[in-house]
GROMACS .gro file of C-alpha atoms in nm:
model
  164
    1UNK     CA    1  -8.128  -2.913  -1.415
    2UNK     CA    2  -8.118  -2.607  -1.629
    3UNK     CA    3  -8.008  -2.280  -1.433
    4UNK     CA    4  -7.818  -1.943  -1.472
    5UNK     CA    5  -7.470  -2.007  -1.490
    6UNK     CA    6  -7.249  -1.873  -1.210
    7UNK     CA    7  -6.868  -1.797  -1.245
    8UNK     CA    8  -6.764  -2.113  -1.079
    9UNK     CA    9  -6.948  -2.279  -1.394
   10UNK     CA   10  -6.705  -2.058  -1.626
   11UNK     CA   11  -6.423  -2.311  -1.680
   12UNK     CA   12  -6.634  -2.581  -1.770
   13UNK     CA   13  -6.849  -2.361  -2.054
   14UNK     CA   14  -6.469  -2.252  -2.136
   15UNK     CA   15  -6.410  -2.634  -2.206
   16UNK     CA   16  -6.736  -2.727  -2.364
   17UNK     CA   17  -6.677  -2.409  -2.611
   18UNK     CA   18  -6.297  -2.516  -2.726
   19UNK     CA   19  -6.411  -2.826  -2.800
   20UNK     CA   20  -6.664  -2.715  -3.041
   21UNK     CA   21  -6.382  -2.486  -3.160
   22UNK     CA   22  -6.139  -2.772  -3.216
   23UNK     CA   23  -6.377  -3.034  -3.299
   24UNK     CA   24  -6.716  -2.987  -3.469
   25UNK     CA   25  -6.848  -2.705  -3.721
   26UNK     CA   26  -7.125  -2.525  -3.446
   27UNK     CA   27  -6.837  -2.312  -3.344
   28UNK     CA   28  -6.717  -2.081  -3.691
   29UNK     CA   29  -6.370  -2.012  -3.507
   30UNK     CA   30  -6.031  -2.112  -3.498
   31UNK     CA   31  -5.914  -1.938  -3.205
   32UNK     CA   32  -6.001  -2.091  -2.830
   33UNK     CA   33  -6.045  -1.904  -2.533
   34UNK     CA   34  -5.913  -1.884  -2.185
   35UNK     CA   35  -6.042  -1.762  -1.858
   36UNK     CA   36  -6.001  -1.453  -1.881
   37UNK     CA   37  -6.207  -1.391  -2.232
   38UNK     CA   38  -6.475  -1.583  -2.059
   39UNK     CA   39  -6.510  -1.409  -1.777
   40UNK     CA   40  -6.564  -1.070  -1.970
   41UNK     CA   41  -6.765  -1.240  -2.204
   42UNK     CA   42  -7.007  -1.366  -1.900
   43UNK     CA   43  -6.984  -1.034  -1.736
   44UNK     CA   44  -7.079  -0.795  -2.022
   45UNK     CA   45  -7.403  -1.068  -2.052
   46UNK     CA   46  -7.499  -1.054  -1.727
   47UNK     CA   47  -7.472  -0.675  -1.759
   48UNK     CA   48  -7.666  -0.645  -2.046
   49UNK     CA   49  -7.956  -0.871  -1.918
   50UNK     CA   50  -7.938  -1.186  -2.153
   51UNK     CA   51  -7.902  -1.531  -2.006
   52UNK     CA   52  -7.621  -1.795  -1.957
   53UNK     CA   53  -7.760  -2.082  -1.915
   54UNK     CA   54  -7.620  -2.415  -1.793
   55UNK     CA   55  -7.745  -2.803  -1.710
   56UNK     CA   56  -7.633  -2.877  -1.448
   57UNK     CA   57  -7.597  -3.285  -1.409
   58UNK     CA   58  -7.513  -3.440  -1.103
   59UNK     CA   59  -7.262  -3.129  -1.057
   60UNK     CA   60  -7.162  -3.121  -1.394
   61UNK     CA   61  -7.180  -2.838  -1.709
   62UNK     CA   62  -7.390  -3.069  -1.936
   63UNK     CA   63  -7.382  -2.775  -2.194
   64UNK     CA   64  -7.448  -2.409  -2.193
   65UNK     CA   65  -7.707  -2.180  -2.415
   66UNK     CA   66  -7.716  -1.792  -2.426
   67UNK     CA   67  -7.878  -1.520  -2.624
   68UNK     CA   68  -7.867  -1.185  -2.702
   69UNK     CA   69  -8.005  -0.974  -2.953
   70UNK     CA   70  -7.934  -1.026  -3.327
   71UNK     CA   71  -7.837  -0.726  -3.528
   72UNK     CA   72  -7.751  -0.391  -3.262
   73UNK     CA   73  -8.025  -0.178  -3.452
   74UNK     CA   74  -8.365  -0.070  -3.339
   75UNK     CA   75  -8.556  -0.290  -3.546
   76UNK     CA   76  -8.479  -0.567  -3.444
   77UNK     CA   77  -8.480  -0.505  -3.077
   78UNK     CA   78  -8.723  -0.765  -3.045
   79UNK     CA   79  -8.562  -1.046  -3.214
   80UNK     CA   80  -8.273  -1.269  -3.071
   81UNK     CA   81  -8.045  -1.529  -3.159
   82UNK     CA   82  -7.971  -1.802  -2.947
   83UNK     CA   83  -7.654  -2.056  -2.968
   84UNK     CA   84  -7.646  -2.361  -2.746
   85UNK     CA   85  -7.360  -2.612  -2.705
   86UNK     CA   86  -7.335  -2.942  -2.533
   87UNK     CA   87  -7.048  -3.132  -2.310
   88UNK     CA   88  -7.016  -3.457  -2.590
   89UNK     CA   89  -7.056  -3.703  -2.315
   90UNK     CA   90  -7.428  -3.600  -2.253
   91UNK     CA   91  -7.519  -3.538  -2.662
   92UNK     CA   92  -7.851  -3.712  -2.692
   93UNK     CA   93  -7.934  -3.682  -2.329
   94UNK     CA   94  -8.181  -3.472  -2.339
   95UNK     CA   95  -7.930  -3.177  -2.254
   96UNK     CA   96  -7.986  -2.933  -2.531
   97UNK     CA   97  -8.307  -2.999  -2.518
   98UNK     CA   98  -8.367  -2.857  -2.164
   99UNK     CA   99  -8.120  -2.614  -2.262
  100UNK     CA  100  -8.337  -2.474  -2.563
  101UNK     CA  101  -8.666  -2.473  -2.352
  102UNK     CA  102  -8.532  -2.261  -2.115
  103UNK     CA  103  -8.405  -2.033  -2.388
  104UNK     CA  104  -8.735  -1.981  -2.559
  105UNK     CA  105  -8.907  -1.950  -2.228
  106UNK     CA  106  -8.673  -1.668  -2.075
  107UNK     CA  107  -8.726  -1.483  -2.444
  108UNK     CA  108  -9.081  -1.537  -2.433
  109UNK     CA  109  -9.097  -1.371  -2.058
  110UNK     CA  110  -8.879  -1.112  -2.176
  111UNK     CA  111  -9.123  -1.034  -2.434
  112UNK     CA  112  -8.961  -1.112  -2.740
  113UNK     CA  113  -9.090  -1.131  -3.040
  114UNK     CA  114  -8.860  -1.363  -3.263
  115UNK     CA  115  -8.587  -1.613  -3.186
  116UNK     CA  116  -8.329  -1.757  -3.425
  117UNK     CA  117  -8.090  -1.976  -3.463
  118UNK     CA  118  -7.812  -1.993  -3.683
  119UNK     CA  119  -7.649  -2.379  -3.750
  120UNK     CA  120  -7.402  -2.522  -3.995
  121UNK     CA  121  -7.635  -2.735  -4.277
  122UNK     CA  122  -7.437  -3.046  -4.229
  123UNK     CA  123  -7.519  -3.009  -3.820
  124UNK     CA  124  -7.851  -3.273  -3.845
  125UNK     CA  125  -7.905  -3.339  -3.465
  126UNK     CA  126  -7.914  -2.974  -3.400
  127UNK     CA  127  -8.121  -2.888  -3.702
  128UNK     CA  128  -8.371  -3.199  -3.568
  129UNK     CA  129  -8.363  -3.064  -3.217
  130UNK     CA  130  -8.480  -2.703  -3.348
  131UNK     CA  131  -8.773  -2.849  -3.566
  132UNK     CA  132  -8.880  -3.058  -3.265
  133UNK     CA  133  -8.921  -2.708  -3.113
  134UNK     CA  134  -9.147  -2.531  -3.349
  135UNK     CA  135  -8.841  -2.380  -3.544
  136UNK     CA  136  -8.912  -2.352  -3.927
  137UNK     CA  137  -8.631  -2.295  -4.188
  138UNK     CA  138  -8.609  -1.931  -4.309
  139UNK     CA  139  -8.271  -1.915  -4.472
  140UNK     CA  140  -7.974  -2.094  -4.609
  141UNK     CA  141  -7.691  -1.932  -4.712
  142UNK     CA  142  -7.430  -2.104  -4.934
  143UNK     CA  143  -7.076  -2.124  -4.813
  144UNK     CA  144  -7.027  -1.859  -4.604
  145UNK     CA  145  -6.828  -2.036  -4.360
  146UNK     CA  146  -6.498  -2.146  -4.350
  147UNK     CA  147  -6.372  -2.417  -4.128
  148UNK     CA  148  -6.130  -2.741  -4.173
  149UNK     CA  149  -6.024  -2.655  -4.507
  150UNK     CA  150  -6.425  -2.681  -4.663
  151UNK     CA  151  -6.673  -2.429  -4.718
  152UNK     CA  152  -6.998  -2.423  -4.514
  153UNK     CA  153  -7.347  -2.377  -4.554
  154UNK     CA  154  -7.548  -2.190  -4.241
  155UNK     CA  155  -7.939  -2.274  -4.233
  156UNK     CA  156  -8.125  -2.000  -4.012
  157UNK     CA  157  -8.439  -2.130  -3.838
  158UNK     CA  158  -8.665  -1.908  -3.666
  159UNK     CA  159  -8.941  -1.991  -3.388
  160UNK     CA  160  -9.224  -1.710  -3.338
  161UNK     CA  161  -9.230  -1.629  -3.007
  162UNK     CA  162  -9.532  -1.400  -2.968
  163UNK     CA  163  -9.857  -1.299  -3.184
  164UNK     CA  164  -9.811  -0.977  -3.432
   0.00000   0.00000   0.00000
């Protein structure tokens, strides 16, 4: 179900991500994005190492998940932050779920240390689905997002992936 994306799988995580953008608060952006952005955006990940994920249900993009590293200094070189999103007709289909798994387990292999995950406060399924997986809450910062006229608060939960 869960597998690296390929660039035939581009246009649907293009759909799945202006969605979000139009639609729900996962996504802090107004601006959508086209083919082209995604392409370079898959590209420069596949470069770098980090994984696209996508399920892949009945021969459809269920949702898509990624990572890459979470501040571009050394120190945290062993820490990454994850984002995962999900096609609405498969929410609470066990989707995101398979999707996160596969996350931690690629950072795990890849010998990381920390993962996080960054979600909008008011976002309870996805802040549900991250406890379920041994996240904890670490942070919450107060309206520092903007989106549909309203401020935002962002929770950041954090899963250990390794021993000190």
């Amino acid at each position: 179900m869960v597998r690296p994306a390929y660039e035939d799988d581009l246009r649907d995580i293009m759909q799945i991500y202006n969605l979000a953008v139009l639609e729900t608060t996962g996504i802090w952006n107004d601006a959508m994005t086209d083919m082209e952005e995604r392409h370079a955006w898959w590209l420069k990940r596949v470069a770098a190492g980090y994984p696209v994920f996508v399920a892949d249900v009945d021969g459809e993009i269920g949702g898509y998940g990624v990572y890459d590293r979470f501040r571009p200094y050394d120190g945290f070189s062993r820490t990454v932050e994850h984002a995962l999103y999900t096609n609405p007709r498969y929410q609470r289909r066990g989707v995101a779920s398979a999707i996160l798994e596969a996350l931690i387990a690629k950072a795990q292999e890849d010998g990381y240390h920390v993962m996080l995950g960054g979600i909008a406060a008011e976002n309870e399924p996805s802040l549900a689905l991250h406890s379920k997986f041994g996240f904890i809450e670490t942070g919450r910062l107060p309206q520092v997002g903007h989106k549909f006229g309203r401020w935002h608060d962002l929770v950041f939960m954090q899963k250990m992936l390794s021993e000190a």
